[in-house]
Coordinates of C-alpha atoms and ligand atoms in Angstrom, one line a residue:
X1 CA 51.9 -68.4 -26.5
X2 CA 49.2 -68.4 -24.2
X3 CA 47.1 -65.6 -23.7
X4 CA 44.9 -64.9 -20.1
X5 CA 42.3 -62.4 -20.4
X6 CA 41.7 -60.2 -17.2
X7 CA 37.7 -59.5 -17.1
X8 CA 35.8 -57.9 -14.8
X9 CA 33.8 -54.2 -13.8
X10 CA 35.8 -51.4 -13.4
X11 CA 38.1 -50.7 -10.5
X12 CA 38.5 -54.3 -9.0
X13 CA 41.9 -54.3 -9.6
X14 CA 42.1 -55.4 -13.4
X15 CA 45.1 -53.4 -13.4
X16 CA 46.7 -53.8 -10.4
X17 CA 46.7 -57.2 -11.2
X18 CA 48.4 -56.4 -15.0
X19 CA 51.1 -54.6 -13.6
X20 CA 51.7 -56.9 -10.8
X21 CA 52.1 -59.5 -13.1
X22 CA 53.9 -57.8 -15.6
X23 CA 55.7 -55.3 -13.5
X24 CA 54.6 -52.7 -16.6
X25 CA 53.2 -49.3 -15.4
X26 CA 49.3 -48.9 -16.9
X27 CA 47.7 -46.1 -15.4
X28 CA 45.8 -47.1 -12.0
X29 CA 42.9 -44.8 -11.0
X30 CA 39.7 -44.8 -9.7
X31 CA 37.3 -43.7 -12.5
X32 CA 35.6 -45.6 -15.0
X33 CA 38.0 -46.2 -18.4
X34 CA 41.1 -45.5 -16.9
X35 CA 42.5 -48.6 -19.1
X36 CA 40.9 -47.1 -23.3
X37 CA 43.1 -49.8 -24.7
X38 CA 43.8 -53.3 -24.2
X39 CA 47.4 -53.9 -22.4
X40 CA 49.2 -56.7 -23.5
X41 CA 51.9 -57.9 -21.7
X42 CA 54.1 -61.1 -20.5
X43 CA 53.7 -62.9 -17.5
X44 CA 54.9 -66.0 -16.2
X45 CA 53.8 -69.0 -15.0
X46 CA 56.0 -71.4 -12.4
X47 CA 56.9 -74.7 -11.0
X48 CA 60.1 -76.4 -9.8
X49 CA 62.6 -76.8 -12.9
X50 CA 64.1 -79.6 -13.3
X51 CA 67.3 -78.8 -12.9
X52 CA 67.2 -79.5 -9.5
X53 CA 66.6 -83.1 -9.3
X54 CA 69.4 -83.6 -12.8
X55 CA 71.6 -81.3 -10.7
X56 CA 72.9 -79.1 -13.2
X57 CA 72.9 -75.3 -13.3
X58 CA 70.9 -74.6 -16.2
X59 CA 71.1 -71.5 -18.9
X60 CA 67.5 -70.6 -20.1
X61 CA 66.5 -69.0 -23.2
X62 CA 63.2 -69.3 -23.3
X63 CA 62.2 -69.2 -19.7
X64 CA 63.8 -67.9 -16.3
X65 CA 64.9 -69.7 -13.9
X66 CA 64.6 -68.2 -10.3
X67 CA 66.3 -70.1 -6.9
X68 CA 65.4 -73.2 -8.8
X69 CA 62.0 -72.6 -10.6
X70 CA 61.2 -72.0 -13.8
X71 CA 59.4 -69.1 -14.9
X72 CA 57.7 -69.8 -18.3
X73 CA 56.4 -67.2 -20.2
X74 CA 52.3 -66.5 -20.9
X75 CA 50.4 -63.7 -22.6
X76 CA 48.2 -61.3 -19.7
X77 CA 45.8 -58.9 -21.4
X78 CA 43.8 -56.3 -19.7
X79 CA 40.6 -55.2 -20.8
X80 CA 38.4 -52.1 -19.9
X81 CA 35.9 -52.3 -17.4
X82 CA 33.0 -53.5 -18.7
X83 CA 29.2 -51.4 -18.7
X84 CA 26.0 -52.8 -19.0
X85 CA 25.0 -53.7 -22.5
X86 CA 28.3 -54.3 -23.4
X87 CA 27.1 -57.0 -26.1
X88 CA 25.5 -54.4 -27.8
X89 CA 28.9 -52.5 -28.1
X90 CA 28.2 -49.9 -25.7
X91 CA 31.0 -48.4 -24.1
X92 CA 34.3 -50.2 -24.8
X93 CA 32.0 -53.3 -24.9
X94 CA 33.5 -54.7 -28.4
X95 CA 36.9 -54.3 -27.1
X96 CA 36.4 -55.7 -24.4
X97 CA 34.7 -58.9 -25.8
X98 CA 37.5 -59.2 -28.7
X99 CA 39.9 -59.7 -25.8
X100 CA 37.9 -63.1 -24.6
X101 CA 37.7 -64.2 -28.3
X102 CA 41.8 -64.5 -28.3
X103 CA 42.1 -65.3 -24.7
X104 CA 42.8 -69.0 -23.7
X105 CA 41.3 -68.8 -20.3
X106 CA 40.2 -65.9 -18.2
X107 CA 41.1 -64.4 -15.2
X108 CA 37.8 -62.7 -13.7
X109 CA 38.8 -60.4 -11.0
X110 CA 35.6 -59.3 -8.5
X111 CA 36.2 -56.8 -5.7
X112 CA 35.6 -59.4 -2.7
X113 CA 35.7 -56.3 -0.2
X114 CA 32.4 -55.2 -1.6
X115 CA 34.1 -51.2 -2.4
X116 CA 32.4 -51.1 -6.1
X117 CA 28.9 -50.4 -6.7
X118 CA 27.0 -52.6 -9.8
X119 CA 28.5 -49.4 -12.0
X120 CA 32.0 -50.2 -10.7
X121 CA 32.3 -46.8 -8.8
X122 CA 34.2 -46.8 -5.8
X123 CA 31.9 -47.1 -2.4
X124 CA 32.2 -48.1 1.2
X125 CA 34.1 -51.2 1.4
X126 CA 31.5 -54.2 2.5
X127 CA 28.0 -52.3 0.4
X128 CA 29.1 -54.3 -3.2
X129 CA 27.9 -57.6 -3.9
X130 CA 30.6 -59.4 -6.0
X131 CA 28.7 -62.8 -6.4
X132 CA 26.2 -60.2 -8.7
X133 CA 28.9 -58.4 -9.9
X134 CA 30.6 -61.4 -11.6
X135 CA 27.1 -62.8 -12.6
X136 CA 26.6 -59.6 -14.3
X137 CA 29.8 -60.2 -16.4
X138 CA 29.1 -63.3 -17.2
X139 CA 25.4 -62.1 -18.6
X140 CA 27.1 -59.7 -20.7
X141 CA 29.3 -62.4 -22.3
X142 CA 26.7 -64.7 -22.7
X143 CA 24.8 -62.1 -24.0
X144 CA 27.4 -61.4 -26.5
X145 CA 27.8 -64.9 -27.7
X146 CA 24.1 -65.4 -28.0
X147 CA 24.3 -62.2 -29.9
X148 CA 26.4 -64.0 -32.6
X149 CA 24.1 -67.5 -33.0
X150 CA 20.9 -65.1 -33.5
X151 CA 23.5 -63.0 -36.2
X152 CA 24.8 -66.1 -38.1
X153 CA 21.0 -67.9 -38.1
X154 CA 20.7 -68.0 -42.3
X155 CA 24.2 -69.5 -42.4
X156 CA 24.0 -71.7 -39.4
X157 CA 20.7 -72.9 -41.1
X158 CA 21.9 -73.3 -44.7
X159 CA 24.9 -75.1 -43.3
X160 CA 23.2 -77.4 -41.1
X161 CA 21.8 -78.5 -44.0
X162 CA 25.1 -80.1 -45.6
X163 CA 26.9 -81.1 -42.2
X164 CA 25.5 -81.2 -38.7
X165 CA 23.9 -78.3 -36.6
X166 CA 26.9 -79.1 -34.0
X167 CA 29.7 -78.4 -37.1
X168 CA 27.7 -75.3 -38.5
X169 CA 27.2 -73.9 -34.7
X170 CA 31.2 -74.7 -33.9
X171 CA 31.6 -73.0 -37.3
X172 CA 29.9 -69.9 -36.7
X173 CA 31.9 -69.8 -32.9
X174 CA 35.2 -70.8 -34.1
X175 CA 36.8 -67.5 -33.4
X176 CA 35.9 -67.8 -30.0
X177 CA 37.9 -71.0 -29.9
X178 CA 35.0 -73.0 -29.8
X179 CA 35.6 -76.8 -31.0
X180 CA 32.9 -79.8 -31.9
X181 CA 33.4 -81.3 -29.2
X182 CA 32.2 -78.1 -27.5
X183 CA 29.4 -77.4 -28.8
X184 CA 28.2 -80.9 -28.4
X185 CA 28.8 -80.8 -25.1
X186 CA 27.1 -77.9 -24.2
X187 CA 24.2 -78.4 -26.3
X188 CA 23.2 -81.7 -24.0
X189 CA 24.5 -79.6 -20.3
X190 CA 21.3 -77.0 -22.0
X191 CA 18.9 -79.8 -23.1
X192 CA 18.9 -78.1 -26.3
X193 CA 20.5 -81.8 -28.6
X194 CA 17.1 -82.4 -29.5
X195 CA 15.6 -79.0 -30.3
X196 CA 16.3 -77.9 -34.1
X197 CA 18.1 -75.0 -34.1
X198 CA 15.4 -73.2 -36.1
X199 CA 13.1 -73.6 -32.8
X200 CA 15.9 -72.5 -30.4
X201 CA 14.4 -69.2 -28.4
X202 CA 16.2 -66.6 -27.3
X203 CA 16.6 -67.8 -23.7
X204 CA 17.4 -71.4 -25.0
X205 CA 20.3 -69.4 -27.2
X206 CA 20.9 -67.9 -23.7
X207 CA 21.3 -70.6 -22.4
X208 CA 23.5 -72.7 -24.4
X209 CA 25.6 -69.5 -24.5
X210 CA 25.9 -69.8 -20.5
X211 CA 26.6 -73.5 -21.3
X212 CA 29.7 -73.1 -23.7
X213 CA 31.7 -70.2 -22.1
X214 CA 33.3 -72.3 -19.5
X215 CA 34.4 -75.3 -21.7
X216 CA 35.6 -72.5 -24.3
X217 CA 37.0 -70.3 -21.9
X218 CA 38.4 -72.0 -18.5
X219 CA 37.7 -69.0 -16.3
X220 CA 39.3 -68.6 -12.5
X221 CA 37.6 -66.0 -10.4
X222 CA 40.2 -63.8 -8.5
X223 CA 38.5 -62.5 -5.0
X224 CA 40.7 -59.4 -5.0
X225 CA 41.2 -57.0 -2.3
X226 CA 41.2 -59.7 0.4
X227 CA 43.5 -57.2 2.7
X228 CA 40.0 -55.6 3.7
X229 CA 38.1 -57.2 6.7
X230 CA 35.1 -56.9 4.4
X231 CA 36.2 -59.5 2.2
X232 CA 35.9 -62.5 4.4
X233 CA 32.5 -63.3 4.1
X234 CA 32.1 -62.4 0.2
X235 CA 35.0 -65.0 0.1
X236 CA 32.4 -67.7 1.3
X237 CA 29.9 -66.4 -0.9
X238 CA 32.2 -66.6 -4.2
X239 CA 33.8 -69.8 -3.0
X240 CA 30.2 -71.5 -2.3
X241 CA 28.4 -70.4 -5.9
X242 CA 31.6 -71.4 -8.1
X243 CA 33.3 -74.1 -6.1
X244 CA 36.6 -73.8 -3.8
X245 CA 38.7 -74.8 -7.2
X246 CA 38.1 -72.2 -9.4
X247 CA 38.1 -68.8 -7.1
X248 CA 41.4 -67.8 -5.3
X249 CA 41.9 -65.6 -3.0
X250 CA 44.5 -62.4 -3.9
X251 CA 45.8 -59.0 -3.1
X252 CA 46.7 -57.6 -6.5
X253 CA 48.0 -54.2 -4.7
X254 CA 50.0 -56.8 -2.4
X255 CA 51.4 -58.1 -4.9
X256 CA 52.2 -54.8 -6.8
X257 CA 54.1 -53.4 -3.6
X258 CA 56.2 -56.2 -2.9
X259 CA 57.1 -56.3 -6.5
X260 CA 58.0 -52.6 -6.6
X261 CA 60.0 -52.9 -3.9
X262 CA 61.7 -56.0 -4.6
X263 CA 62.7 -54.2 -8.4
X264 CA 64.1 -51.2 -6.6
X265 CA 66.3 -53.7 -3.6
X266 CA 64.7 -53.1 -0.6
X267 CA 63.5 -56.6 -0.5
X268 CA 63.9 -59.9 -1.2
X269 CA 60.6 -61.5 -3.0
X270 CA 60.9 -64.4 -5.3
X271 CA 56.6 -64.2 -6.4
X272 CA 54.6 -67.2 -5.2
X273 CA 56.8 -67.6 -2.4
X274 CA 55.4 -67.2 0.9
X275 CA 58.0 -64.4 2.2
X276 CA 60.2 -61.8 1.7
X277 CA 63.1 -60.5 3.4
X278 CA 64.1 -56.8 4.2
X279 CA 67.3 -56.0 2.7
X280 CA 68.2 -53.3 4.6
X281 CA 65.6 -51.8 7.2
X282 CA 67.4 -48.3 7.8
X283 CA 67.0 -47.6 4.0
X284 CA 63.1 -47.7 4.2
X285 CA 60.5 -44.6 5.0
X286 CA 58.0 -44.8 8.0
X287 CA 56.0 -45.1 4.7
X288 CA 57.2 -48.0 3.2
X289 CA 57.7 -49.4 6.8
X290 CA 54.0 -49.1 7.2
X291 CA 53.1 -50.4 3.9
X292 CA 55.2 -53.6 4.2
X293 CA 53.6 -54.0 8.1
X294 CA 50.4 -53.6 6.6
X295 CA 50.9 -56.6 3.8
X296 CA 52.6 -58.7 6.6
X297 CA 49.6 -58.4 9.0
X298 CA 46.8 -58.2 6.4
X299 CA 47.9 -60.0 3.6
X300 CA 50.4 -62.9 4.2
X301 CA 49.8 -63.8 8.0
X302 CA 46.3 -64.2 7.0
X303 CA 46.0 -65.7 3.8
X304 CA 49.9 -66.9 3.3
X305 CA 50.8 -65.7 0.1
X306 CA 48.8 -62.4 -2.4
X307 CA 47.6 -65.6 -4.7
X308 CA 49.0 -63.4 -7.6
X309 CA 51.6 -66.1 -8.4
X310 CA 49.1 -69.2 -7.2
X311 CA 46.1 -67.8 -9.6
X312 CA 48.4 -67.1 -13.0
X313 CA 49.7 -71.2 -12.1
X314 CA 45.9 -72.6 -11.2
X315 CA 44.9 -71.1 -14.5
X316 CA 47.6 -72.8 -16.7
X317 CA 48.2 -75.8 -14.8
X318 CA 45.0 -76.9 -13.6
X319 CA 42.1 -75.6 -15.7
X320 CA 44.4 -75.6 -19.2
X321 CA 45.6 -78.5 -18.2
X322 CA 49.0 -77.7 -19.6
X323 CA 52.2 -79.3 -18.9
X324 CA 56.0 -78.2 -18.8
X325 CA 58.1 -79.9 -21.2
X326 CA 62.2 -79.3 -21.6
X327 CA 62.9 -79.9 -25.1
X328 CA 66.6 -80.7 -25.6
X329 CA 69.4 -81.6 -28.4
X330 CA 71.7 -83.6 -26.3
X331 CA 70.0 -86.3 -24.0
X332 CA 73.4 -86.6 -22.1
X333 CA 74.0 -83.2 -21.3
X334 CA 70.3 -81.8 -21.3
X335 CA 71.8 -79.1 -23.9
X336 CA 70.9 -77.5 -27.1
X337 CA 73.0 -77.6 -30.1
X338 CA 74.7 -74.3 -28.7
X339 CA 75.6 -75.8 -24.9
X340 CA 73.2 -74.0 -23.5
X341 CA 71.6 -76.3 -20.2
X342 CA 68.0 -77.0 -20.5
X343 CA 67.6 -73.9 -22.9
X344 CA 63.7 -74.0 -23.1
X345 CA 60.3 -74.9 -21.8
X346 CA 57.3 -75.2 -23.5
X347 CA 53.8 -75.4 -22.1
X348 CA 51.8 -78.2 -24.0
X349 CA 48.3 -79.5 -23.0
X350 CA 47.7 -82.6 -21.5
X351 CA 47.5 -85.7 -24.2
X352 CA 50.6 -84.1 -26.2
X353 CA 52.9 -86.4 -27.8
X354 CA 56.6 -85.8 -28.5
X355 CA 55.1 -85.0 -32.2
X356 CA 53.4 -82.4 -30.8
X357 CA 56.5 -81.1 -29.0
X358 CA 58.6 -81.1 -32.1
X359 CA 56.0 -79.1 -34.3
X360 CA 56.3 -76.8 -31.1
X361 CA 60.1 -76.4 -31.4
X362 CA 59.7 -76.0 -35.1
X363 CA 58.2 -77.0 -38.4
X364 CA 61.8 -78.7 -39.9
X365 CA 61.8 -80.8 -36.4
X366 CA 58.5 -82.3 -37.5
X367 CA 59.3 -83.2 -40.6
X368 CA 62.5 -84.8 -39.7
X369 CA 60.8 -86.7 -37.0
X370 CA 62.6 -90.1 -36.5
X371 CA 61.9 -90.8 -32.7
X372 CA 62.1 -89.2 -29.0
X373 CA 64.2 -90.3 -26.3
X374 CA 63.3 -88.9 -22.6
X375 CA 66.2 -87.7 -21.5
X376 CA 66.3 -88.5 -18.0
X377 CA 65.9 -92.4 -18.4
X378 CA 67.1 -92.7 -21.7
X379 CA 64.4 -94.4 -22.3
X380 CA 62.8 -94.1 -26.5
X381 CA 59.3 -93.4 -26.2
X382 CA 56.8 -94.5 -28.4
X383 CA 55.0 -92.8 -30.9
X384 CA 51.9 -92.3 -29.2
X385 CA 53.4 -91.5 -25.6
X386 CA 51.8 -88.7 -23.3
X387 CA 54.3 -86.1 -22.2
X388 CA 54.2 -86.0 -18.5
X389 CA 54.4 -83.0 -16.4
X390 CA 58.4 -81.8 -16.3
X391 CA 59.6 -84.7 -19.0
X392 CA 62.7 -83.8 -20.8
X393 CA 62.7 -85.0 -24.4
X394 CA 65.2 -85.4 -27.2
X395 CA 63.5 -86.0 -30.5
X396 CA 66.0 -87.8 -33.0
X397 CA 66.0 -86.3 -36.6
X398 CA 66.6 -87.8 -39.7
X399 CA 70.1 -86.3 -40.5
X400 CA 71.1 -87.5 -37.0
X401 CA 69.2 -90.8 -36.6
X402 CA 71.4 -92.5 -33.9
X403 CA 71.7 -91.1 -30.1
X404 CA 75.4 -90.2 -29.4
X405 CA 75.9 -91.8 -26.3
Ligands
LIG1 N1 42.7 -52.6 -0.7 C1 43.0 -53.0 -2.0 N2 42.8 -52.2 -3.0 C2 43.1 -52.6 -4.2 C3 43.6 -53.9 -4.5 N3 43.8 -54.0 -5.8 C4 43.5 -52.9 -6.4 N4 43.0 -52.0 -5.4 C5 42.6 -50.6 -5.6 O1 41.4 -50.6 -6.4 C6 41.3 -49.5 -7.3 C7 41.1 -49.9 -8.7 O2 42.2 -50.6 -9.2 P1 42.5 -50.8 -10.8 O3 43.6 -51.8 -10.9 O4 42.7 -49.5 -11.4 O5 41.1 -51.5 -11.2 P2 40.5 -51.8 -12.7 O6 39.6 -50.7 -13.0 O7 39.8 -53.1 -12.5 O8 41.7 -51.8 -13.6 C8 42.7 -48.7 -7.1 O9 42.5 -47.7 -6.1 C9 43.6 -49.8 -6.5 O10 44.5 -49.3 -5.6 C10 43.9 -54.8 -3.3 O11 44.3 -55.9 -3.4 N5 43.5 -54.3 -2.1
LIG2 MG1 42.0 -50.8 -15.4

């Protein structure tokens, strides 16, 4: 499964954003180290399922299917706050950074209301600066990774020797997910492809380290808190050092409420829909009255939606580049072997091939390979095909060679 790593100082809404997601109940406070342990938990990702346009009412397994979207299943993991000198283990610091090792992609939440200090203690909203904030967390990962090269030197040396810097570097990073192609690439972004590694200062190691972390780990920064006024302008800031694309805007405590209260019926919210409905206004306090008034004005009037919903898809979607695929027995009735309508979903990477898909579904589907069929046309695809966003795919196996039409 995919897993998202939450990052970022303490009290920007790591949490918030965990149990929004999740709907699980973490402890939410505002002192350092609330969170001691990592929290692992499911969340999902959505787009419009297919069933839809094949106008059938399906029967997921795998998945959920809410008013017509499919909710696919993702791994969310929050971390502690992170301190200064986290590299060197201080704190919860090797915790923390064991998290981004077995993350896919991270989600790095900044308060965007300014209401942290650089120590992540709580302050007057609009004194923080979260553009230094996440730099600062970023350093400490570099740091960290850097931290490793200058570790593994004699070994990255001695292998050099028999294969390539590039495959003894990638070798040393590989638990960090990092891949040849990588390490290559980062070493030319830091100019660093024609210095031997043996010359390599610590600043160049710096470097390179600042280099890799985005191809290794695709990284969407979440401006949280944007319900304050104060978070406007940071907004701009954020959005203008890392590029419209890869910071949303998002109310994690938003999100949190509306979930609440959805869970215990006093409103209608499908997340990543833009509204909710009341159920039944004479069951709700002046308290949750106000609460709801307050999201409405602050939250969704101004910025549409929390972004809880929008971020977790942005991260899967666009910078993992993943696509949903329905894998299915029967290309005719879009069923498994059981009946059950469009059963499954599975999130593969751009570039995968039904081959792919089948070692996906399972190990015996490989090896009986024989060919795929997409299910919507009929058509057989061939061997080297790209699964397209929302294909639905039959693969034939050996024991059952010819499509029953
Ligand atoms: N105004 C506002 N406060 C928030 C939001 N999200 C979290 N908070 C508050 O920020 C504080 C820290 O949140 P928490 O999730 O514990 O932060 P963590 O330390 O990063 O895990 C809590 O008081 C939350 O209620 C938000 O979207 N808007
Ligand atoms: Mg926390």
């Amino acid at each position: 499964m995919l897993t998202i790593g939450v990052i970022g100082k303490t009290n920007v809404g790591k949490t918030t954003l965990f149990n929004a997601a999740t709907l699980l109940n973490a402890e939410i406070a505002t002192y350092p180290f609330t969170t001691t342990k990592p929290n692992v938990g499911t969340a999902y990702v959505c787009d419009v399922c297919v069933c839809q346009e094949l106008g059938v009412t399906d029967t997921p397994l795998n998945s959920t299917c809410l008013d017509g979207w499919r909710y696919a299943p993702v791994r969310i993991i929050d971390v502690p706050g992170l301190v200064k000198d986290a590299w060197t283990g201080r704190g919860l610091g090797n915790q923390f950074l064991s998290v981004i090792s077995q993350a896919d992609a991270l989600i790095h939440v900044v308060d965007a209301s300014g209401s942290i200090d650089v120590d992540g203690k709580i302050v007057q909203p609009g004194s923080g600066n979260p553009v230094l904030d996440a730099i600062d967390i970023e350093g400490e990962i570099h740091r960290w990774i850097a931290d490793i090269i200058i570790r593994n030197r004699q070994t990255i040396i001695r292998d050099a020797a028999t294969s390539t810097p590039v495959a003894a570097i990638a070798n040393i990073l590989s638990g960090l997910k990092a891949g040849l192609s990588q390490v290559y690439a980062a070493l030319t972004t830091s100019n660093l492809d024609d210095v031997p590694f043996t010359r390599w200062s610590l600043d160049q190691t710096i470097q390179f380290a600042a280099d890799l972390l985005p191809l290794i780990k695709p990284t969407l920064i979440m401006a949280n808190k944007m319900d304050l006024s104060t978070a406007e302008e940071n907004l701009e800031a954020l959005t203008e050092y890392y590029g419209r694309s890869l910071v949303a805007a998002c109310s994690t405590e938003a999100e949190l409420a509306l979930r609440r209260a959805a869970q215990r019926g006093l409103l209608s919210y499908t997340p990543g829909h833009e509204q909710f409905r009341i159920r039944d206004d004479a069951q709700l306090t002046p308290e949750q009255r106000r609460a709801i008034e307050y999201i409405e004005r602050r939250v969704l009037a101004k910025w549409m939606r929390t972004g809880i919903q929008q971020a977790l898809n942005t991260v899967v979607f666009k910078l993992l580049k993943t696509n949903m695929i329905y894998p299915v027995s029967d290309e005719a009735k879009y069923t498994d072997h059981h009946g059950n309508v469009l059963p499954d979903v599975h999130l593969l990477p751009d570039g995968s091939t039904p081959f792919n898909l089948a070692k996906r579904v399972h190990s015996r589907l490989a090896e009986n390979y024989v060919l795929a069929i997409e299910a919507k046309t009929g058509i057989r695809l061939p061997k080297d095909y790209n699964l397209r966003h929302r294909d639905v795919i039959t693969i034939m196996e050996t024991s059952r060679a010819r499509p029953r039409r």
